[in-house]
Tab-separated table of C-alpha atoms in Angstrom:
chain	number	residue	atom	x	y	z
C	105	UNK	CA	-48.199	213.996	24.005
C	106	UNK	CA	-46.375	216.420	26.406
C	107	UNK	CA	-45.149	214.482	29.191
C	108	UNK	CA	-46.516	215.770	32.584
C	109	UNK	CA	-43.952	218.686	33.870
C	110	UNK	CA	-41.704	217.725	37.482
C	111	UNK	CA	-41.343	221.016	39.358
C	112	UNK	CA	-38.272	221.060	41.270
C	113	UNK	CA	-39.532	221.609	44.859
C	114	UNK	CA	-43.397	222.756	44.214
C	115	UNK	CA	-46.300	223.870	47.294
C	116	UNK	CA	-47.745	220.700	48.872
C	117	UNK	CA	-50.454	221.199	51.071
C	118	UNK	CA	-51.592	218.901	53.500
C	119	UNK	CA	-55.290	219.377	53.704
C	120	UNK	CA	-55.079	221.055	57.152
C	121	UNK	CA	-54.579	224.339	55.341
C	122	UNK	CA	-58.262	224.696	54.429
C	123	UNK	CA	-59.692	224.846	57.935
C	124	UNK	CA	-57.858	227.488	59.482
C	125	UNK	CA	-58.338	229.849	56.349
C	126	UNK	CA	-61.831	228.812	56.756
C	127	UNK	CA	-62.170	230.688	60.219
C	128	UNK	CA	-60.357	233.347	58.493
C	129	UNK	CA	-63.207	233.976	56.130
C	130	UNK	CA	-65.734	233.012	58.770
C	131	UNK	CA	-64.154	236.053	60.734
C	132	UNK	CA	-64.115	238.467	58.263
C	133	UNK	CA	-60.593	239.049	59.428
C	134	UNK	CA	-58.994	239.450	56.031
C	135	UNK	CA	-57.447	242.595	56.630
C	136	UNK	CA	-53.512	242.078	57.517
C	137	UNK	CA	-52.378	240.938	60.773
C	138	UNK	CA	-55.157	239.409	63.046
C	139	UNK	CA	-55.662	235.998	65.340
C	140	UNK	CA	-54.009	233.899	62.641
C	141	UNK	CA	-50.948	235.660	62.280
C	142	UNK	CA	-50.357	235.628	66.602
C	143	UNK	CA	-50.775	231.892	66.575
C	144	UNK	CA	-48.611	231.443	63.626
C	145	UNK	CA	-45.801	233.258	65.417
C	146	UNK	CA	-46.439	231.492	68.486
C	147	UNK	CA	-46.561	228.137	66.947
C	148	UNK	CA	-43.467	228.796	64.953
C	149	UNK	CA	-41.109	229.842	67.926
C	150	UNK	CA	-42.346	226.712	69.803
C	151	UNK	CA	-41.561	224.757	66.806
C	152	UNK	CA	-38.122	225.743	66.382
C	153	UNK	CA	-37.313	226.763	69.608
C	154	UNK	CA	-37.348	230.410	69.874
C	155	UNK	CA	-37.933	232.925	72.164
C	156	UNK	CA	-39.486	235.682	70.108
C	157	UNK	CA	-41.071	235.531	66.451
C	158	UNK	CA	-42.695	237.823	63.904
C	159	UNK	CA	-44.291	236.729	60.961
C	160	UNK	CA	-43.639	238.906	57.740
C	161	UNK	CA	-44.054	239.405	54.055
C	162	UNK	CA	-41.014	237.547	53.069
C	163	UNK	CA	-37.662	236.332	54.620
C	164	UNK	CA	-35.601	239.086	53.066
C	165	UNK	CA	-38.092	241.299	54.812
C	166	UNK	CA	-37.060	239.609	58.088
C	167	UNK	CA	-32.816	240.394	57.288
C	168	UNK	CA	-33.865	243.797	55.814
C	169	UNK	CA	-35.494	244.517	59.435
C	170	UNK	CA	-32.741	242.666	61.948
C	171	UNK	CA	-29.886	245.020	60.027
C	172	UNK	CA	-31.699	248.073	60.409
C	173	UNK	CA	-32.071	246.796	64.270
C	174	UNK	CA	-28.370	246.343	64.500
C	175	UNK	CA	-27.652	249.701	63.206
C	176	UNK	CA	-26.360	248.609	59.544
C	177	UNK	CA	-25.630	251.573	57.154
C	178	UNK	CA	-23.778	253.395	54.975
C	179	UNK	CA	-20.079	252.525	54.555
C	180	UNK	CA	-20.370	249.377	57.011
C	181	UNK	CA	-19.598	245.625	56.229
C	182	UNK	CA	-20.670	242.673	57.025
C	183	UNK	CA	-19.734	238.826	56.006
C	184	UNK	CA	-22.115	236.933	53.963
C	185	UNK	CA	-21.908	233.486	52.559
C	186	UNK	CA	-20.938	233.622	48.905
C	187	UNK	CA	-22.983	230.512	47.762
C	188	UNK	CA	-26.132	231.544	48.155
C	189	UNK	CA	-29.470	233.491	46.303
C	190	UNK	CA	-29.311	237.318	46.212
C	191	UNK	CA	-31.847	237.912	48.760
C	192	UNK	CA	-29.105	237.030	51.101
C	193	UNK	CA	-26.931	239.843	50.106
C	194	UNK	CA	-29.570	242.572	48.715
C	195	UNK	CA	-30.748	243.678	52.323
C	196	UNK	CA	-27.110	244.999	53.253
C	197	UNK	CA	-27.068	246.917	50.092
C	198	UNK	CA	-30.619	248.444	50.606
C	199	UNK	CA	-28.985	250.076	53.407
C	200	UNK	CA	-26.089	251.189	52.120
C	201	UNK	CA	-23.314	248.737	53.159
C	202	UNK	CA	-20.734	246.385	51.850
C	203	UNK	CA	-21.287	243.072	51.819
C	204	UNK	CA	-17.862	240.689	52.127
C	205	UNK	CA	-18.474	237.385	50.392
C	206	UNK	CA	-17.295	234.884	52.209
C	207	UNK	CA	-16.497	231.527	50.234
C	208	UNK	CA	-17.983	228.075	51.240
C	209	UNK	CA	-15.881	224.885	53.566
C	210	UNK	CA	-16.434	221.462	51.660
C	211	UNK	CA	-18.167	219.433	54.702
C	212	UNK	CA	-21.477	221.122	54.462
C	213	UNK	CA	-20.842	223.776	51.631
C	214	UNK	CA	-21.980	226.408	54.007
C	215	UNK	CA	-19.712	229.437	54.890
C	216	UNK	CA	-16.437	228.553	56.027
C	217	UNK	CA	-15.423	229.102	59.774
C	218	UNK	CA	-11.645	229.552	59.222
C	219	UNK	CA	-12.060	232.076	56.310
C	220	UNK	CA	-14.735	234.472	58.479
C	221	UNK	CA	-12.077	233.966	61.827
C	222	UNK	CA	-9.040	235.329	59.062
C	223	UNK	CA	-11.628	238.090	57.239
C	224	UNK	CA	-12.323	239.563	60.993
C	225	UNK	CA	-9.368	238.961	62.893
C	226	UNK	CA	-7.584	240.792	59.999
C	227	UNK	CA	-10.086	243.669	59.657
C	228	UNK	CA	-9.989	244.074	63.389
C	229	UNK	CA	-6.181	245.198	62.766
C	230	UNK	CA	-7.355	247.381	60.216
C	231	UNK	CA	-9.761	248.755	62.477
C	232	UNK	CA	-12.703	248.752	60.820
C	233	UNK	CA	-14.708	245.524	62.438
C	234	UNK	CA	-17.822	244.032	59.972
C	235	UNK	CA	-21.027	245.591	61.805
C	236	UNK	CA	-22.196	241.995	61.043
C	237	UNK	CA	-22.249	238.476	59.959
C	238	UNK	CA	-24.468	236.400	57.609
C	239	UNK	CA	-24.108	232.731	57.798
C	240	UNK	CA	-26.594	231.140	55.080
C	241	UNK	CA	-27.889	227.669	55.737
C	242	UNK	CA	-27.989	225.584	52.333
C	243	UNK	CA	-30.252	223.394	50.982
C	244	UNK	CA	-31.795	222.534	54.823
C	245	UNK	CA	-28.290	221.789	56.019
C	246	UNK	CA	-26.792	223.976	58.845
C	247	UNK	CA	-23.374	225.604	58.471
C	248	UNK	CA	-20.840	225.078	61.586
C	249	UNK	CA	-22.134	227.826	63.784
C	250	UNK	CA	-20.011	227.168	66.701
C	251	UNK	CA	-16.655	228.757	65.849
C	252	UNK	CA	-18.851	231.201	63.887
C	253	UNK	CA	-20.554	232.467	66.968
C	254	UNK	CA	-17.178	232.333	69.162
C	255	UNK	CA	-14.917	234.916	66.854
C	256	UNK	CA	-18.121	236.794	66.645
C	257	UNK	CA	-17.947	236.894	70.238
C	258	UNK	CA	-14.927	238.109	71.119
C	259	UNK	CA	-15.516	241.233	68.916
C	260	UNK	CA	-19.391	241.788	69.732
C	261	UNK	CA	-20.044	241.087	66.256
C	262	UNK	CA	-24.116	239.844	65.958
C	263	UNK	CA	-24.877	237.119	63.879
C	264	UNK	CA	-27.853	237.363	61.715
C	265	UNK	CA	-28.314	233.249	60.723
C	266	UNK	CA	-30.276	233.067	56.911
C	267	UNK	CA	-32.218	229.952	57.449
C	268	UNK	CA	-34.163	230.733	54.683
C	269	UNK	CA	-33.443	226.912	53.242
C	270	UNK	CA	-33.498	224.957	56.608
C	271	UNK	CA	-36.705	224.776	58.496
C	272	UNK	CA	-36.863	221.683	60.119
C	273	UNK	CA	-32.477	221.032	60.555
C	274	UNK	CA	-30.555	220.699	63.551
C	275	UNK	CA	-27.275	222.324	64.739
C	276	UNK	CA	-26.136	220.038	67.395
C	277	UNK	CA	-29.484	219.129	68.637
C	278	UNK	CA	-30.743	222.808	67.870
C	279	UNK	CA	-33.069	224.532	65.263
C	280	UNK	CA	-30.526	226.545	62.869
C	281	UNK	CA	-32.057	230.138	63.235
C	282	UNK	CA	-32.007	230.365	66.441
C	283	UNK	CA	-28.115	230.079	67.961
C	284	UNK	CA	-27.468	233.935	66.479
C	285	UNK	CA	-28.616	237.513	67.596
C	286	UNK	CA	-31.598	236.727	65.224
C	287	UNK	CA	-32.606	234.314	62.330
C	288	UNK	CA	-34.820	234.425	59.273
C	289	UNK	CA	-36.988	232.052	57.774
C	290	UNK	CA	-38.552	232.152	54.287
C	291	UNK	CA	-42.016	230.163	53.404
C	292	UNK	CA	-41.720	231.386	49.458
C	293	UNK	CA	-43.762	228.451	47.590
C	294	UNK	CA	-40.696	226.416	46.765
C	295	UNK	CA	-39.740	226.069	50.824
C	296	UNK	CA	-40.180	223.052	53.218
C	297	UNK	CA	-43.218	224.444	54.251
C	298	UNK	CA	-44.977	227.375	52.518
C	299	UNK	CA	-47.526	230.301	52.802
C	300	UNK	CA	-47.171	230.975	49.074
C	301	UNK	CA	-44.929	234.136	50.429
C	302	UNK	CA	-43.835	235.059	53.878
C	303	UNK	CA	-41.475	235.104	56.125
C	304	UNK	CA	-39.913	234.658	59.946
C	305	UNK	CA	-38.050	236.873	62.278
C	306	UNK	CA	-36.962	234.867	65.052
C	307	UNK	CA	-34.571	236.047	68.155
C	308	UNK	CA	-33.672	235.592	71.438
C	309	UNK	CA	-33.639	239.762	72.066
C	310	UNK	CA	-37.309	240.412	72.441
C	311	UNK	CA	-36.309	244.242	71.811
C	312	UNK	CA	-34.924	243.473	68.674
C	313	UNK	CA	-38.277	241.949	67.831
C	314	UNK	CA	-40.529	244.150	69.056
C	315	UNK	CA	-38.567	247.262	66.749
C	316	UNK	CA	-38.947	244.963	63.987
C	317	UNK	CA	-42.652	244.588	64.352
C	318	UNK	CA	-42.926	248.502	64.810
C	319	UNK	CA	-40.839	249.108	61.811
C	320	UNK	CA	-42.638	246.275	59.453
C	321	UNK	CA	-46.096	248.254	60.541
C	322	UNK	CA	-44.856	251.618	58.789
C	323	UNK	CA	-43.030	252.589	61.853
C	324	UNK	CA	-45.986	254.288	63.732
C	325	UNK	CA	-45.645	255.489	67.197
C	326	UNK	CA	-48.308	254.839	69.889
C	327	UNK	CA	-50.461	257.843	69.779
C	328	UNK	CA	-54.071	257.934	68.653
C	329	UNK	CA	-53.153	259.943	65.672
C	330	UNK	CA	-50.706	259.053	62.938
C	331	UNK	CA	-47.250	259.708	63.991
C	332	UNK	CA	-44.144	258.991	62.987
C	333	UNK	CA	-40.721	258.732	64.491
C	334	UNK	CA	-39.085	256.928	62.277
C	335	UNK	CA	-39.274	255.210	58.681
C	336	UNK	CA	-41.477	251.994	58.292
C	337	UNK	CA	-41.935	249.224	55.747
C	338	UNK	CA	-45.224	247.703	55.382
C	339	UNK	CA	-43.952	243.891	56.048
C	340	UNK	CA	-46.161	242.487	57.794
C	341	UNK	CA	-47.633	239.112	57.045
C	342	UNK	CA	-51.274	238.932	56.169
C	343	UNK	CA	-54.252	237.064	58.306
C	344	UNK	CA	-55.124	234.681	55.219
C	345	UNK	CA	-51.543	233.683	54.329
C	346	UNK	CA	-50.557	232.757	58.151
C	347	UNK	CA	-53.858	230.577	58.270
C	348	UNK	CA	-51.830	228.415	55.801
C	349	UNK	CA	-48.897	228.629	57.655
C	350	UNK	CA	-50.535	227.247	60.238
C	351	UNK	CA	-51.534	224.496	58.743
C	352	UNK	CA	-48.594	223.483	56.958
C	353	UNK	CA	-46.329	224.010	60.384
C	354	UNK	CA	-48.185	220.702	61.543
C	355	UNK	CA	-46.711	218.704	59.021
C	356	UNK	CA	-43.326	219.936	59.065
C	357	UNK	CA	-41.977	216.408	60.349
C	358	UNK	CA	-43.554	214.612	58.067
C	359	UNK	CA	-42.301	216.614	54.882
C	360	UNK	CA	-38.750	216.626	56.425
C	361	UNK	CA	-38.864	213.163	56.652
C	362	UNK	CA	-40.147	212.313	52.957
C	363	UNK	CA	-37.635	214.908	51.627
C	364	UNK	CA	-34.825	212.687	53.556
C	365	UNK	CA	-36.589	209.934	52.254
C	366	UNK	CA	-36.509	211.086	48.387
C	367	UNK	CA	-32.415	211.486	48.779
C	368	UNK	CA	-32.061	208.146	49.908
C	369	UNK	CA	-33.947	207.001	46.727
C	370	UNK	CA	-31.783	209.015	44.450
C	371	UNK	CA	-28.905	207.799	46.222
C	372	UNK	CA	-30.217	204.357	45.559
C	373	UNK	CA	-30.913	204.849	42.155
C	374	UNK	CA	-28.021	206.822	41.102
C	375	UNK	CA	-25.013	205.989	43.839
C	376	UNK	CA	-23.270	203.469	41.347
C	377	UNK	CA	-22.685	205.885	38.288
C	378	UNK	CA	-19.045	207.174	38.108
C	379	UNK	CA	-18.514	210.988	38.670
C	380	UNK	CA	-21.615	211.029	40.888
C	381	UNK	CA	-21.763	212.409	44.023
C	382	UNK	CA	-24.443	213.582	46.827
C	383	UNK	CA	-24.120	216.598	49.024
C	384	UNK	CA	-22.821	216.047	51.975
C	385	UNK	CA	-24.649	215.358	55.235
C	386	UNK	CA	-22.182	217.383	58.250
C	387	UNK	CA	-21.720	215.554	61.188
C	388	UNK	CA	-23.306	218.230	63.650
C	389	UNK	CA	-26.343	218.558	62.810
C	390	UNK	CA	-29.626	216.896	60.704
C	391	UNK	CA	-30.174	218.198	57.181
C	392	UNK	CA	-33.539	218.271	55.764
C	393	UNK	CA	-31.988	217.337	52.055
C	394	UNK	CA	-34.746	220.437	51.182
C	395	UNK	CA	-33.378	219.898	47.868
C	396	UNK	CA	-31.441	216.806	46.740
C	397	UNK	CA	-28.282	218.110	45.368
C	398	UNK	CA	-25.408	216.269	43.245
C	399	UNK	CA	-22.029	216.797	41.691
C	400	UNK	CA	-21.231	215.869	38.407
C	401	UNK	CA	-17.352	214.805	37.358
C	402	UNK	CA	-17.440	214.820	33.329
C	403	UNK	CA	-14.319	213.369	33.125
C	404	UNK	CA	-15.952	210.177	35.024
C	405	UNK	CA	-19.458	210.704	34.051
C	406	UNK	CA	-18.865	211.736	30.372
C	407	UNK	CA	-21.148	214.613	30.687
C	408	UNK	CA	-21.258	217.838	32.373
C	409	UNK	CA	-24.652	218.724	34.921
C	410	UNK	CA	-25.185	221.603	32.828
C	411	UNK	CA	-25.484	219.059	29.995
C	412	UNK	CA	-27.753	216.340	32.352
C	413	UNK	CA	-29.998	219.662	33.206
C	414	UNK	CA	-30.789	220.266	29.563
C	415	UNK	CA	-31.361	216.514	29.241
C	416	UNK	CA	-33.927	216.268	31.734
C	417	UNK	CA	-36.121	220.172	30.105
C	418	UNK	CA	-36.128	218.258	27.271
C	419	UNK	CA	-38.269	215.561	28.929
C	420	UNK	CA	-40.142	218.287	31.279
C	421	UNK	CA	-38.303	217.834	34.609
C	422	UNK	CA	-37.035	220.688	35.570
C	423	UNK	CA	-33.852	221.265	37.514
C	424	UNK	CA	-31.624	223.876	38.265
C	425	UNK	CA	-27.548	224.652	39.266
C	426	UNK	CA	-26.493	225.651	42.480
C	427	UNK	CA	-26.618	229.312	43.090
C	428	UNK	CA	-24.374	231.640	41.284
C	429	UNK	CA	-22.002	232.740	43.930
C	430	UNK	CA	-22.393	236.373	44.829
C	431	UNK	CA	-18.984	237.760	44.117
C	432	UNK	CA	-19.316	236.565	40.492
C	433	UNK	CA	-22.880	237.956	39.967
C	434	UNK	CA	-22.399	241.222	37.537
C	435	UNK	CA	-24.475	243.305	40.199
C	436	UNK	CA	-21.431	242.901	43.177
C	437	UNK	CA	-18.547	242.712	41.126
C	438	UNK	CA	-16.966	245.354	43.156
C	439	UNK	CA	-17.514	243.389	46.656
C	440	UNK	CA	-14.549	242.130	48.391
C	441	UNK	CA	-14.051	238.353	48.084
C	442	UNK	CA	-12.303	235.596	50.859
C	443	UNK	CA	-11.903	232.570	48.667
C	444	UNK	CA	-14.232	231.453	45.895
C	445	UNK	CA	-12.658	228.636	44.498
C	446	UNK	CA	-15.051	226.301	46.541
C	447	UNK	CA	-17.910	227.847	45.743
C	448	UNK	CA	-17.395	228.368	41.868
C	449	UNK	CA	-16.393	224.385	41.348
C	450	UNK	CA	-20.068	223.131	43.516
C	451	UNK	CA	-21.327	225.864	41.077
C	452	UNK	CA	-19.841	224.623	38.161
C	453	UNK	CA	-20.597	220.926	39.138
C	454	UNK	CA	-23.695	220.797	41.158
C	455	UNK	CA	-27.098	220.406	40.232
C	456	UNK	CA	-30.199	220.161	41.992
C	457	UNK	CA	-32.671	217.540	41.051
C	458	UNK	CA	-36.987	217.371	41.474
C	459	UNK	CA	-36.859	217.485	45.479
C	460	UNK	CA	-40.576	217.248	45.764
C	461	UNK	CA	-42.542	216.060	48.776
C	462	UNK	CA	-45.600	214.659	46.436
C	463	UNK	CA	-43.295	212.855	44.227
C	464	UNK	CA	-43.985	209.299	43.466
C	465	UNK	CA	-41.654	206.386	43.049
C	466	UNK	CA	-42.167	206.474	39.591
C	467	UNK	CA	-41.264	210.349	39.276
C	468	UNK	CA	-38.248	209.198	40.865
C	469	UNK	CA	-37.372	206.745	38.537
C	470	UNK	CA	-38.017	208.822	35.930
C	471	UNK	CA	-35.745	211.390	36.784
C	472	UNK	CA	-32.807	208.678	37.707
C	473	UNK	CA	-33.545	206.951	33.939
C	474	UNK	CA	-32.740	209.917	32.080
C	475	UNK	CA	-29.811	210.767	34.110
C	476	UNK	CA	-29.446	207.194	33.769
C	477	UNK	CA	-30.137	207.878	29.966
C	478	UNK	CA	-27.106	210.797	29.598
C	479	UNK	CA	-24.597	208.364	31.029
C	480	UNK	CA	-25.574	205.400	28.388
C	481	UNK	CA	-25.380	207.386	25.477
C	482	UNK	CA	-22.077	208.848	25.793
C	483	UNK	CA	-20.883	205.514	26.601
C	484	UNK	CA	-22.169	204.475	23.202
């Protein structure tokens, strides 16, 4: 008999979902946008703290928008974390710029300050400043936004923060998200909370918000007729998807806390094995441990992750390697590079194990056995 698959980070409702798409359907209001989607986005700028929000189809939606905002096109630059998913990147080339990848520090694995103060101090004597900056928050952990922000500063460079990965974290007592010119959520069915697909805009600069909105709604102008000024996207989120939003928002604490919870039990279970070792928790901020990560030494452990990863398919439980970096992804192998070396060893090394909130001790256990499992038999 197949045994019963682990999903590395699946949806897990709450039960609260149900009501509020109830009114949707009670409403008839199944067209997009609607009352759903304004209480979303005022719940979810409460929630994390933010001025402004606007709920839309997906969190590379959200970047896609902010650059266009801040004026991103052809020819320009702009510094993005290296270890991180495409969508982080893709949005700068949509509009025709350069993205700069910018290689991780090894306290939180997030973009390294001193690398993005050398990359702009030293393109400022070139004379060609980045038009932006892309600091991408990793598996629910913040990256260390204050000297970030401060060289950004001095040269009027906006931050765009890709929180995609860290609803629920702190920065120094703050949401991640929320400390740049804007921030962007994701709630793809794998997130901390999901809507099956969306996304958040989130800013300080209600201008900057209230373009995006006009530009996620095809752009129109205010005029009874259809008129057009300048070119839309249809991005918006829809009425039924923020009704589940809504619902998950409410147990945002409570997921955060169980994820914690779940990396403390792997920690427990696994901690003692040689070549071992847990990401990192910085000490500025709260990490949500959205997905419990590890690194694997196979000169102390025997075997490499990518070897414990096909261990654990073979018994159903899936898990997965750190992302790719960007400058060694076929599609930007022309992009300028500052570092790397980080980034390709938690690459080569890391792995992320079944991170989700439903799991039961004994899906726990089962994943620790087999890693468990790998060690034993090369010892024998």
């Amino acid at each position: 008999m197949t045994k019963q698959r682990l999903y590395l980070s699946p949806p897990h409702l709450s039960g609260r979902e149900q009501g509020y798409v109830q009114q949707v359907f009670d409403s008839n209001w199944i067209a997009p946008l609607g009352p759903q989607v304004d209480a979303f986005e005022a719940e979810f700028a409460a929630a994390v703290g933010a001025p402004h929000a606007l709920a839309l189809s997906s969190g590379t939606a959200a970047l896609h928008l902010a650059l266009i905002h801040l004026g991103v096109g052809p020819g320009d630059e702009v510094l993005v974390s290296t270890l991180t998913f495409s969508a982080s990147a893709n949005p700068v080339v949509y509009l025709g710029a350069k993205p700069v990848f910018i290689d991780s520090e090894r306290v939180s694995w997030n973009l390294d300050p001193a690398l993005v103060c050398e990359a702009i101090e030293r393109k400022a004597r070139q004379g060609r400043l980045p038009k932006a900056v892309i600091p991408v928050h990793l598996y629910g952990q913040s990256a260390d936004l204050d000297p970030i922000l401060a060289i950004c500063a001095r040269y009027e460079i906006p931050v765009i923060e890709d929180a995609a990965e860290a609803l629920g974290a702190t920065y120094r007592g703050r949401s991640p998200g929320t400390l740049g010119r804007a921030g962007i959520f994701s709630f793809n069915g794998n997130k901390i909370i999901t809507t099956s697909g969306g996304g958040m805009l989130v800013s300080s600069d209600k201008e900057l918000i209230e373009h995006a909105r006009k530009l996620a709604q095809q752009a129109r102008d205010p005029a009874p007729h259809y008129q057009h000024s300048e070119i839309g996207y249809n991005y918006r989120l829809s009425n039924v998807l923020a009704a589940i939003g809504r619902g998950q928002l409410q147990v945002l604490p409570e997921r955060v806390r169980r994820k914690r919870e779940i990396c403390e039990s792997y920690r427990q279970l696994l901690g003692d094995l040689p070549g071992i070792a847990f990401m990192p928790e910085a000490p500025w901020g709260h990490s949500t441990r959205w997905l419990t990560v590890i690194t694997v030494d196979p000169a102390q452990f025997g075997v490499t992750a990518e070897e414990i990863r096909l261990a654990l398919e073979a018994e159903n439980i899936e898990s997965r390697p750190l992302w790719k970096p960007m400058h060694l992804q076929p599609v930007f192998r022309d992009c300028e590079v500052v570092g790397g070396a980080v980034a390709e060893d938690l690459f080569r090394t890391g792995l992320c194990l079944p991170s989700g909130t439903a799991m039961s001790k004994e899906d726990l256990e089962r994943v620790a056995a087999m890693i468990r499992a790998t060690e034993k038999k090369r010892r024998d």
